[in-house]
Coordinates of C-alpha atoms in Angstrom, one line a residue:
X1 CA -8.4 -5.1 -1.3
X2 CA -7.7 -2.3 1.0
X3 CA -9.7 -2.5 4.3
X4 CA -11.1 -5.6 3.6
X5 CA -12.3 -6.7 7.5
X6 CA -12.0 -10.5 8.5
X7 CA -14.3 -10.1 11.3
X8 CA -16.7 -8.5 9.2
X9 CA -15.9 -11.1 6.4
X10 CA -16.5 -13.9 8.6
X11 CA -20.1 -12.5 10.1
X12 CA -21.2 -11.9 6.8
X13 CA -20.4 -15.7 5.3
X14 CA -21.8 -16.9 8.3
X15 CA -25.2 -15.6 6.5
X16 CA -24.5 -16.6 3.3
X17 CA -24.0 -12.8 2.1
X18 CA -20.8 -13.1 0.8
X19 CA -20.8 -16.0 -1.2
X20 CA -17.7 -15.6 -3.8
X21 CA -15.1 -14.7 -1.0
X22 CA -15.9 -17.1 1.6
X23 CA -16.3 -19.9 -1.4
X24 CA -12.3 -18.7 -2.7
X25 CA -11.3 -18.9 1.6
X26 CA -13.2 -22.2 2.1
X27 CA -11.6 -24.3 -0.8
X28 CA -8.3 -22.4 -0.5
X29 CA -5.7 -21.3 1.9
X30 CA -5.2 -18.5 4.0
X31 CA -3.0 -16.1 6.7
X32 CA -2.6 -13.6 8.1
X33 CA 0.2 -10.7 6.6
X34 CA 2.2 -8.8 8.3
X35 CA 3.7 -5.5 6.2
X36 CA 7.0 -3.7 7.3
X37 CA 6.5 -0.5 8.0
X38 CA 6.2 1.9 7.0
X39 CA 2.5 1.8 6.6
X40 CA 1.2 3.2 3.9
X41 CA -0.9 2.1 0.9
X42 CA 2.2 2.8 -2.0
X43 CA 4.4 1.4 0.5
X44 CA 2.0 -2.3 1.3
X45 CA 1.4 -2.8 -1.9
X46 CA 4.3 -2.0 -3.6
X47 CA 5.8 -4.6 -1.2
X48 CA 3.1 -7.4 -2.1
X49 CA 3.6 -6.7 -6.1
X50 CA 7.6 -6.9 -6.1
X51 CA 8.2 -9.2 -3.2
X52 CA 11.2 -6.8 -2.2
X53 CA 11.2 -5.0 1.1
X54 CA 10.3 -1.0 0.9
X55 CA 14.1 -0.6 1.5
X56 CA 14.9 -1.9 -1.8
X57 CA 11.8 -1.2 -4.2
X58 CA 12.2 2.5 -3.3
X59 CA 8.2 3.3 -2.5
X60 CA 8.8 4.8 1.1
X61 CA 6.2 7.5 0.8
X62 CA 3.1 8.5 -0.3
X63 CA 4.2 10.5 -3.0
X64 CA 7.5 11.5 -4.9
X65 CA 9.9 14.4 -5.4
X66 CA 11.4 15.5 -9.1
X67 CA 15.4 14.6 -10.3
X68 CA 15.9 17.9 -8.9
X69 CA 14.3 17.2 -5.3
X70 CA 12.1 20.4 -5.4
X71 CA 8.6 19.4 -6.8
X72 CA 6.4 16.7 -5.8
X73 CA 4.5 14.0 -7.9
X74 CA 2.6 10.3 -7.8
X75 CA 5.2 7.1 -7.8
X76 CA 5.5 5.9 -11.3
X77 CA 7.4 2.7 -12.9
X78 CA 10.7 4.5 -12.6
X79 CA 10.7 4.7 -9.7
X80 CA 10.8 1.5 -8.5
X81 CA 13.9 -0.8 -7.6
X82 CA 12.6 -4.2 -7.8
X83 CA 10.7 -5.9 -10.5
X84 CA 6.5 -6.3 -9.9
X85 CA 5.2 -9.5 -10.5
X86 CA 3.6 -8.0 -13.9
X87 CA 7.2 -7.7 -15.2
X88 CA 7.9 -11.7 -14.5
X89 CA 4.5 -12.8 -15.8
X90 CA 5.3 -10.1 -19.0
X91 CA 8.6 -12.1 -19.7
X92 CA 7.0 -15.0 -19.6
X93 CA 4.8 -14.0 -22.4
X94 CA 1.4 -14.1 -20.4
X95 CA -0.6 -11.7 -21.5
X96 CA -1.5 -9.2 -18.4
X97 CA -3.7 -6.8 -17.3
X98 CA -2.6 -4.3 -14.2
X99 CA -5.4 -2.1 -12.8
X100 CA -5.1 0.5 -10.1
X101 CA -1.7 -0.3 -8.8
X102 CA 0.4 2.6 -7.3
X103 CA 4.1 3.1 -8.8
X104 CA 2.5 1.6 -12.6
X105 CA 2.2 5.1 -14.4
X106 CA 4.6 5.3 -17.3
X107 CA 4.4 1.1 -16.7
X108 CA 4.5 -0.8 -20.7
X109 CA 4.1 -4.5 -20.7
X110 CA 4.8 -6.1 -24.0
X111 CA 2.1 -8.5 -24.0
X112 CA -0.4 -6.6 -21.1
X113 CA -2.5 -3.5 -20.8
X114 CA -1.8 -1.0 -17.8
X115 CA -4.4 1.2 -16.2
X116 CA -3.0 3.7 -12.9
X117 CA -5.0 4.7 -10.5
X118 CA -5.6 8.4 -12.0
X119 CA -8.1 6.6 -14.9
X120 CA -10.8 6.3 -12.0
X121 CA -10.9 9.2 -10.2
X122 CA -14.0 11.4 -11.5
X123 CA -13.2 15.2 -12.6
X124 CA -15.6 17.7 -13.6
X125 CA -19.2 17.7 -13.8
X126 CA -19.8 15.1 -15.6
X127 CA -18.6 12.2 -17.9
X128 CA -18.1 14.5 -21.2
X129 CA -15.8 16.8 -19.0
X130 CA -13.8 14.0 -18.2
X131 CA -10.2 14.4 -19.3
X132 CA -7.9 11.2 -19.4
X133 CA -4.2 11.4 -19.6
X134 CA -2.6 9.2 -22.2
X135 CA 0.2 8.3 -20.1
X136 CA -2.1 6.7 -17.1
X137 CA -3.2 3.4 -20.4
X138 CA -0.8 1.5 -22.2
X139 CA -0.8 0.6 -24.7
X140 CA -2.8 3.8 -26.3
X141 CA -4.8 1.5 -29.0
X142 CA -7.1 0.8 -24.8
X143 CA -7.7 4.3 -24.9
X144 CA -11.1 4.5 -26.1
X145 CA -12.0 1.4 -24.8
X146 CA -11.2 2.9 -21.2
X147 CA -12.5 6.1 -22.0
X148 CA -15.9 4.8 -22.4
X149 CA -15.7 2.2 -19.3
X150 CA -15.1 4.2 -16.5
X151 CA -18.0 5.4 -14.4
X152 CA -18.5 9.1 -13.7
X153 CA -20.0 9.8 -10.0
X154 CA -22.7 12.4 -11.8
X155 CA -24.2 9.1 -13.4
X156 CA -25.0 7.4 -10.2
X157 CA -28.5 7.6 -9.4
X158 CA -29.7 8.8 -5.7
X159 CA -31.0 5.2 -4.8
X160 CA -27.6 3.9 -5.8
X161 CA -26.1 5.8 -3.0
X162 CA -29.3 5.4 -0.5
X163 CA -29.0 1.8 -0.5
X164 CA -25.3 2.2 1.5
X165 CA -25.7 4.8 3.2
X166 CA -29.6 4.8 4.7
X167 CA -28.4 3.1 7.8
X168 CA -26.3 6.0 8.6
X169 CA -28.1 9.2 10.6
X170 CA -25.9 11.6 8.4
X171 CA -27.5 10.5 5.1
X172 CA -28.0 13.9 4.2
X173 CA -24.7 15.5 4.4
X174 CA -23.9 15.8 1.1
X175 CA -20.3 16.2 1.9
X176 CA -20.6 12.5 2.7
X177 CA -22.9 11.5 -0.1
X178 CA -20.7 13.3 -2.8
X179 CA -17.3 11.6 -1.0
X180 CA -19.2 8.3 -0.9
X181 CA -20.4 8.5 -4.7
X182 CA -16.7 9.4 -6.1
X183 CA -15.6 6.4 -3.6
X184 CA -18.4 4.0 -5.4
X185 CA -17.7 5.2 -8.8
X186 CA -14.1 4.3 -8.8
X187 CA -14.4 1.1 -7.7
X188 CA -17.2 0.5 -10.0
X189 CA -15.0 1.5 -13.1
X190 CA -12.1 -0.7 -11.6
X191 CA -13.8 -3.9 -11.6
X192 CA -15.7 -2.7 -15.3
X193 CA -12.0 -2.5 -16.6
X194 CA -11.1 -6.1 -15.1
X195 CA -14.4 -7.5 -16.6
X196 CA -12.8 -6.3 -19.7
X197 CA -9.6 -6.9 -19.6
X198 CA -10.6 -10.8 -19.4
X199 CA -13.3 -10.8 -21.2
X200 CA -12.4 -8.8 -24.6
X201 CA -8.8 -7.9 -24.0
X202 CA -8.2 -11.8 -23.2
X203 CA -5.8 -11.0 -20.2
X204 CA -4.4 -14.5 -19.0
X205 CA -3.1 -12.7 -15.6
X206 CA -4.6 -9.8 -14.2
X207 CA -3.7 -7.6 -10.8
X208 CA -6.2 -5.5 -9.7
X209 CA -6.3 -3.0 -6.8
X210 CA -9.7 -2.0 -4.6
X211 CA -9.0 0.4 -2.6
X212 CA -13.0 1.2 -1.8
X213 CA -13.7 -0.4 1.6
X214 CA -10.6 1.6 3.2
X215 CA -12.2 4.7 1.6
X216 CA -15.4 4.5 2.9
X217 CA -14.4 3.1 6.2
X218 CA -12.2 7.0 6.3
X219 CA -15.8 8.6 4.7
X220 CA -18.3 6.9 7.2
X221 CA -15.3 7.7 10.2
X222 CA -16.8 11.1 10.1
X223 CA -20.3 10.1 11.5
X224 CA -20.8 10.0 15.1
X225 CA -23.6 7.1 14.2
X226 CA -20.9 4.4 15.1
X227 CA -24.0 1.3 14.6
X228 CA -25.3 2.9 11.2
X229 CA -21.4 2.9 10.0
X230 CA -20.8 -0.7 10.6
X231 CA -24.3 -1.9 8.8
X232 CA -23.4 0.6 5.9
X233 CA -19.6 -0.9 6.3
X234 CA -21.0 -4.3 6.1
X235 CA -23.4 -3.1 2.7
X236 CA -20.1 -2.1 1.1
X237 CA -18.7 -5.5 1.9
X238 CA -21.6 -7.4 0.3
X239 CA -21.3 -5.3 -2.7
X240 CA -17.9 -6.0 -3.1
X241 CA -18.5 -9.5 -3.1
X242 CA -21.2 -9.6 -5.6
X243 CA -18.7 -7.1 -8.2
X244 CA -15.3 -9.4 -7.7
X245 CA -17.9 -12.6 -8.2
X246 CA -17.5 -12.6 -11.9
X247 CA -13.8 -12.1 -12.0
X248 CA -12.6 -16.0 -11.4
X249 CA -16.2 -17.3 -14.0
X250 CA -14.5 -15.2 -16.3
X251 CA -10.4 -16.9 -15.4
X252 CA -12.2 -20.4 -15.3
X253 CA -12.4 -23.2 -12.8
X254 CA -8.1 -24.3 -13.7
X255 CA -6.9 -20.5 -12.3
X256 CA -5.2 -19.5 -9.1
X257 CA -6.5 -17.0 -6.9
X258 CA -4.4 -14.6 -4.5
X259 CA -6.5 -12.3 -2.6
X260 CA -4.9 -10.0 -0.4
X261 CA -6.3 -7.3 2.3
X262 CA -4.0 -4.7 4.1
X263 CA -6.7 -5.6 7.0
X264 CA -9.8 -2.9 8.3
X265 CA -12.0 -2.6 10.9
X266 CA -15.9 -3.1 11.4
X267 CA -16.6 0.3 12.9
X268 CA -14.8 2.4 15.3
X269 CA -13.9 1.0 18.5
X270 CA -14.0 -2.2 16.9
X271 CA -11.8 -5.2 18.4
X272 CA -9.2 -6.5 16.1
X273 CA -9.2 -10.4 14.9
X274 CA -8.1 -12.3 17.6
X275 CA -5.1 -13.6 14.8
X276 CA -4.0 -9.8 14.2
X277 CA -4.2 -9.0 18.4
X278 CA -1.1 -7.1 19.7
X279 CA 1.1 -9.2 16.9
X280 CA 1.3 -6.5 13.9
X281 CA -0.6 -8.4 12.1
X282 CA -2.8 -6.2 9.9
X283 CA -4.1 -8.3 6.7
X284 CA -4.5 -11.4 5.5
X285 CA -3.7 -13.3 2.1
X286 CA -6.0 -15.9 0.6
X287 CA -4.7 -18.2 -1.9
X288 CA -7.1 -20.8 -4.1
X289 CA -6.5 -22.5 -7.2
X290 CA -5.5 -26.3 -8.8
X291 CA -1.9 -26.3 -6.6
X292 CA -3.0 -24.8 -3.2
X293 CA -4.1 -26.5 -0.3
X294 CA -8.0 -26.8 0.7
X295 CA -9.7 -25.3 3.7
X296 CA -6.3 -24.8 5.2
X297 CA -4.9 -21.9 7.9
X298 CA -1.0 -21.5 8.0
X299 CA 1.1 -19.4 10.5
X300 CA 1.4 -15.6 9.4
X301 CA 3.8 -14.6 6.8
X302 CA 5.3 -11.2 5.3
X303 CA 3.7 -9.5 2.7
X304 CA 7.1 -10.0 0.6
X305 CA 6.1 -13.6 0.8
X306 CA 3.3 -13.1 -1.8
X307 CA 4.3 -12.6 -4.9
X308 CA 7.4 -14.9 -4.7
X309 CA 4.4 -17.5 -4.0
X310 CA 2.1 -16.7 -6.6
X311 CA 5.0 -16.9 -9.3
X312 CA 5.4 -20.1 -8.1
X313 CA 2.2 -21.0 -8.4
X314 CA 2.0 -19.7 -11.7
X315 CA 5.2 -21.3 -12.9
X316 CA 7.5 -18.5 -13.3
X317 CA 10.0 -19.1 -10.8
X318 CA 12.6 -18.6 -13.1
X319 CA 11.9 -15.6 -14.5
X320 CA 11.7 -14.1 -11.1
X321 CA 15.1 -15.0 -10.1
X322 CA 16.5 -13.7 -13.8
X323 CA 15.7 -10.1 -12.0
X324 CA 19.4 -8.8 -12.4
X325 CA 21.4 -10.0 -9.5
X326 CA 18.6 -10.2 -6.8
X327 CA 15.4 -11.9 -6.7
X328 CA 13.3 -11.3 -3.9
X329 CA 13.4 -10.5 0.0
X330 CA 10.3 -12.6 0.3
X331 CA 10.2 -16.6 0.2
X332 CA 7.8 -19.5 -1.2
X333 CA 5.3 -19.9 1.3
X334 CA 5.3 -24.1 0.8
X335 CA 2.9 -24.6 3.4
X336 CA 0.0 -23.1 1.4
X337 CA 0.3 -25.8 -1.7
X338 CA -1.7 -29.0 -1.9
X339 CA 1.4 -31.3 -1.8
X340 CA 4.7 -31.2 0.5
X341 CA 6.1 -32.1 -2.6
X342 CA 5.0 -29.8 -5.3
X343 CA 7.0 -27.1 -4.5
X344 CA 10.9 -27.3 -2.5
X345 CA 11.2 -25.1 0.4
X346 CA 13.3 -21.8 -0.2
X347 CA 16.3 -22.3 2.5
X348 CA 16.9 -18.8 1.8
X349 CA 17.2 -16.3 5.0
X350 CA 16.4 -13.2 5.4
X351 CA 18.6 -12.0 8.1
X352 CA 21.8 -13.9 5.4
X353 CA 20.7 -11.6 2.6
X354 CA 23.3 -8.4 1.9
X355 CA 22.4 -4.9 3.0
X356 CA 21.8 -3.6 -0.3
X357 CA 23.0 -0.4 -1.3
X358 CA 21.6 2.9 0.4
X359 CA 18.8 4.5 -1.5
X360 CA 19.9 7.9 -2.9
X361 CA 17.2 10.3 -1.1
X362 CA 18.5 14.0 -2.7
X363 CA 19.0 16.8 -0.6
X364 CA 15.8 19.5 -1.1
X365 CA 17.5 22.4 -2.9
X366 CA 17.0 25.9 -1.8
X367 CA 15.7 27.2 -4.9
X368 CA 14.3 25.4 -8.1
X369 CA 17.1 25.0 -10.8
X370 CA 15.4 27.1 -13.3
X371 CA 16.7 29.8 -15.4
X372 CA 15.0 32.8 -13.0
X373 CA 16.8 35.5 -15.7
X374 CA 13.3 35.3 -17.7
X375 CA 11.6 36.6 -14.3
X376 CA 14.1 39.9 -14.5
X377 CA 13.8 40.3 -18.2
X378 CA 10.0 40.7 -17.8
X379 CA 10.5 43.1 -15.0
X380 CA 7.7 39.9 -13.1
X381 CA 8.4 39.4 -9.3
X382 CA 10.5 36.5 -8.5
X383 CA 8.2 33.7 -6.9
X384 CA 8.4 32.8 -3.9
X385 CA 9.2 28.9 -3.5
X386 CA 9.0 29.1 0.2
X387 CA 6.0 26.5 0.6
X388 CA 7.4 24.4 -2.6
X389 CA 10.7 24.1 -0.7
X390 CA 8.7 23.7 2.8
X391 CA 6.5 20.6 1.1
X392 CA 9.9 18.7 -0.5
X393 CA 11.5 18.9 3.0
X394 CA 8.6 17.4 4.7
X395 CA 8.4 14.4 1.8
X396 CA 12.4 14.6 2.3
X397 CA 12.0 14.0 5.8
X398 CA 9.2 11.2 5.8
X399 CA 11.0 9.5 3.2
X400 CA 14.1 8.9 4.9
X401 CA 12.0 7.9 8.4
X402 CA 10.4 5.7 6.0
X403 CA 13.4 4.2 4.9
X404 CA 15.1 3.7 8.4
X405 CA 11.9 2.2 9.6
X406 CA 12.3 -0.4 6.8
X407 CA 16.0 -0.8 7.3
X408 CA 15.4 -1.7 11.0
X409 CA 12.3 -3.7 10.1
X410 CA 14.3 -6.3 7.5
X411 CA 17.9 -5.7 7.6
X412 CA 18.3 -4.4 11.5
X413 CA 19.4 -1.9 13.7
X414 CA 22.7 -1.7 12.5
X415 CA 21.7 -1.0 9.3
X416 CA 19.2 1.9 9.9
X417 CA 21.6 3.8 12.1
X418 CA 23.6 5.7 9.2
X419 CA 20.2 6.3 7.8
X420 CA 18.9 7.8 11.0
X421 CA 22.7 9.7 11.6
X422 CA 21.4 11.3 7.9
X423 CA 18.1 12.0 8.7
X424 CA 18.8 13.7 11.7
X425 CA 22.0 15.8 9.9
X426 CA 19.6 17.3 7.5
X427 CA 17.1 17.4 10.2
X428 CA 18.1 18.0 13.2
X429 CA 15.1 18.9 15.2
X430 CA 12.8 15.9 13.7
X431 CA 11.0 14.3 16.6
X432 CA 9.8 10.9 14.9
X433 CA 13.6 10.6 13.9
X434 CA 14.5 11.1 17.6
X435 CA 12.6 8.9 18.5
X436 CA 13.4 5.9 16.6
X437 CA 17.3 6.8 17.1
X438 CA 17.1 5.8 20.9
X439 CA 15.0 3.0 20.1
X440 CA 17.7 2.1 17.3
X441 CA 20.8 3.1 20.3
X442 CA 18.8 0.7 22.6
X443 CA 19.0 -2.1 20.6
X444 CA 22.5 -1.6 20.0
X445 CA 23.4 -1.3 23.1
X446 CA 24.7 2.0 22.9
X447 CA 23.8 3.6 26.2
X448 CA 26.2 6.4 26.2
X449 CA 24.7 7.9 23.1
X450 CA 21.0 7.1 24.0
X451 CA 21.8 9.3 27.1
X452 CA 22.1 12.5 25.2
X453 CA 19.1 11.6 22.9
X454 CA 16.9 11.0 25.4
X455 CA 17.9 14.3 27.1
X456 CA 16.8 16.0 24.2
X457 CA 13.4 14.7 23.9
X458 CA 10.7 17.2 24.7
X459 CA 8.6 14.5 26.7
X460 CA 11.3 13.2 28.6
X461 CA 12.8 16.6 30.2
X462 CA 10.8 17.0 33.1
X463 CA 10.1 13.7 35.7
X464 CA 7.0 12.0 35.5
X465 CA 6.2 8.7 33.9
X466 CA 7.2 8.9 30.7
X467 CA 11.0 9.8 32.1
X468 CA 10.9 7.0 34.7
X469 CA 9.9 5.0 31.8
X470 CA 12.9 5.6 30.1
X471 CA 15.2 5.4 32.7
X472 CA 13.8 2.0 33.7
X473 CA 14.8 0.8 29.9
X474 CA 18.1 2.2 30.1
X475 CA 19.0 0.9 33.7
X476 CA 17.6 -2.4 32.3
X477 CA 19.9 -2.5 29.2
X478 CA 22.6 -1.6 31.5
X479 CA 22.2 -4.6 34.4
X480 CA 21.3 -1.9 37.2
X481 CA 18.9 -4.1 38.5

């Protein structure tokens, strides 16, 4: 659940309003999560679902480039590097459901159904205008059974949408209401889809993504009424609560539970959990279920952690570690089961684990590799590609910061440096790149190179804080006490 707030979580079971998820935190266990950077939705919970580290499952921004480099598209299932925890349950022969995870379009389970996040976004006027692309279900015989599902935003009634958003002094805008009805129909047609998918599909696993408090948390950011967006905030909660209440009736009282937020906040301004203060700590996973521990609060762990966990759990340790020639960068959390002795710890380390082998990021070509003799041959004007090229650069770019980001996060300095050296060779005048190249050379204890970056940073050119800032790190690093 994206944007799912602890603080508000905790208020709102303190009154008995959220009843299912404080009853699954209660009997079960939880921590906080921290997620490498970089932070982004594809990235977070691409991390969670594999258990591999961004640097290795390849999501490292929001969206992707074509073969050729040029054109720009969602993540799909080939795009990842690592194996999702659908894929180990699927060769186990559970039957799955996977609904409204990023990177799963063009995903086919053997024994599972697969619904991307394009099935719930509302197009067109209404529900009969509403086209669905074949490729976002699999298998195709779930077509018509999703087709007929999914909630339009046209078919929500006024009430539906006063009931949220009445505490709020902007009711009226109606760029807010419309936002706010899209935002509510998705996530209704999510959880209708999981209903389902246990129900009548008979889906023994199921992963589903809500991404509808971080929405409205960015729709109700644009109202100055900061007291009518946390009550509305806190509405949204509730809500959710009462939809997810029928998912774990519908798995039974024997099934585990893993519920995971990538963390929120009550309204603007809004102090973070005292857990998540000044540590990185964004979210916070809850696990219930026959083999976890009760009413129990661990130390934080990654968000890698999670799915090697779960497998566990679920019994599929092996066929996560039959995942070619490397199974996970995340470990079992064996503090969160019931016994010390139902699960052996995972001795493996993280900082022991190989480099692996540098993601291929292609070069943005100058000009799309197209047969352009059909433009002369119709006497048509050649088009021009300038902003195309422009917008593949920019992903280029933010991909490879993405990418030394993670490198530094999990593997170290050492290893994001070449990244950095090829980020900054194809762009040399990238600030953000810059900028985490001296804090890469600091580590590394490379002053005489830091010296030159740091001289080339805009902020740092003229004296004044920032500059004696910097100097004071440098002098430090160096022993000029």
């Amino acid at each position: 659940m994206d944007g799912l707030d602890w603080d508000t979580l905790g208020h709102l079971s303190e009154r008995a309003l959220m009843p299912c998820l404080a009853g699954l935190i209660s009997g079960g266990t939880w921590a906080p999560v921290g997620f490498p950077p970089p932070r982004i939705p594809e990235t977070d919970w691409t991390t969670v679902a594999t258990g591999a580290l961004p640097d290795v499952h390849g999501v490292l921004h929001a969206v992707a480039r074509t073969a050729d480099g040029l054109f720009l598209r969602p993540h799909t299932a080939g795009h990842l590097g690592a194996a999702g925890l659908w894929t180990v349950t699927d060769r186990a022969g559970c039957v799955g459901a996977v609904i409204g995870w990023p990177a799963t379009h063009g995903l086919a389970l053997t024994h599972g159904v697969v619904v991307d996040t394009s099935v719930e976004q509302g197009a067109g006027q209404g529900a009969d205008g509403w086209p669905l692309d074949p490729a976002s279900v699999r298998p195709a015989a779930q077509l018509d059974a999703v087709r007929g599902l999914r909630l339009h935003p046209a078919e929500l009634r006024p009430e539906d949408i006063e009931f949220f958003l009445a505490p709020v002094a902007d009711v009226a805008d109606w760029t807010l209401r419309h936002d706010f009805a899209h935002s509510l129909a998705a996530c209704v047609s999510a959880q209708a889809l999981a209903t389902h998918a246990l129900d009548a599909f008979g889906a023994g696993f199921l992963m589903l993504r809500l991404p509808w408090l971080a929405d409205v948390a960015r729709i109700l950011g644009r109202c100055a009424d900061h007291a009518g967006h946390a009550v509305a905030l806190g509405r949204c909660h509730q809500f959710l609560d009462l939809l997810v209440a029928r998912l774990p009736g519908l798995a039974g009282p024997m099934a585990a539970t893993c519920i995971v937020s990538t963390g929120g906040r009550s309204a603007p301004g809004a102090a973070r959990t005292p857990a998540s203060a000044g540590s990185g700590i964004d979210g916070f996973v809850v696990f219930h279920g026959p083999t976890f521990a009760s009413d129990a609060v661990i130390g934080a762990v990654g968000a890698q952690d999670i799915a090697p966990t779960f497998a566990s759990a679920l019994g599929f340790d092996d066929a996560w570690m039959r995942d070619g020639t490397r199974a996970s960068d995340g470990m079992v959390i064996v503090e969160a089961f019931a016994s010390d002795d139902a699960k052996s710890p995972d001795t493996r380390s993280r900082a022991s684990q190989p480099v692996p082998a540098p993601l291929a990021v292609v070069r943005t070509p100058a000009r799309p590799a197209l047969d352009l003799a059909y433009f002369a041959s119709e006497s048509v004007p050649l088009p021009d590609f300038g902003t195309v090229v422009a917008a593949a650069r920019s992903v280029e770019a933010g991909t490879l910061l993405g990418l030394a980001e993670a490198r530094l996060h999990g593997r170290g300095a050492a290893a994001a440096l070449p990244v950095l050296d090829d980020l900054l060779d194809r762009f040399p005048d990238d600030l953000p790149g810059r900028v985490l190249l001296a804090e890469v050379l600091l580590r590394l204890r490379d002053l005489e190179r830091l010296d030159a970056v740091l001289a080339s940073l805009p902020g740092l050119r003229q004296p004044g804080p920032w500059r004696d800032l910097a100097d004071g790190l440098v002098a430090f690093a160096r022993g000029h006490w």
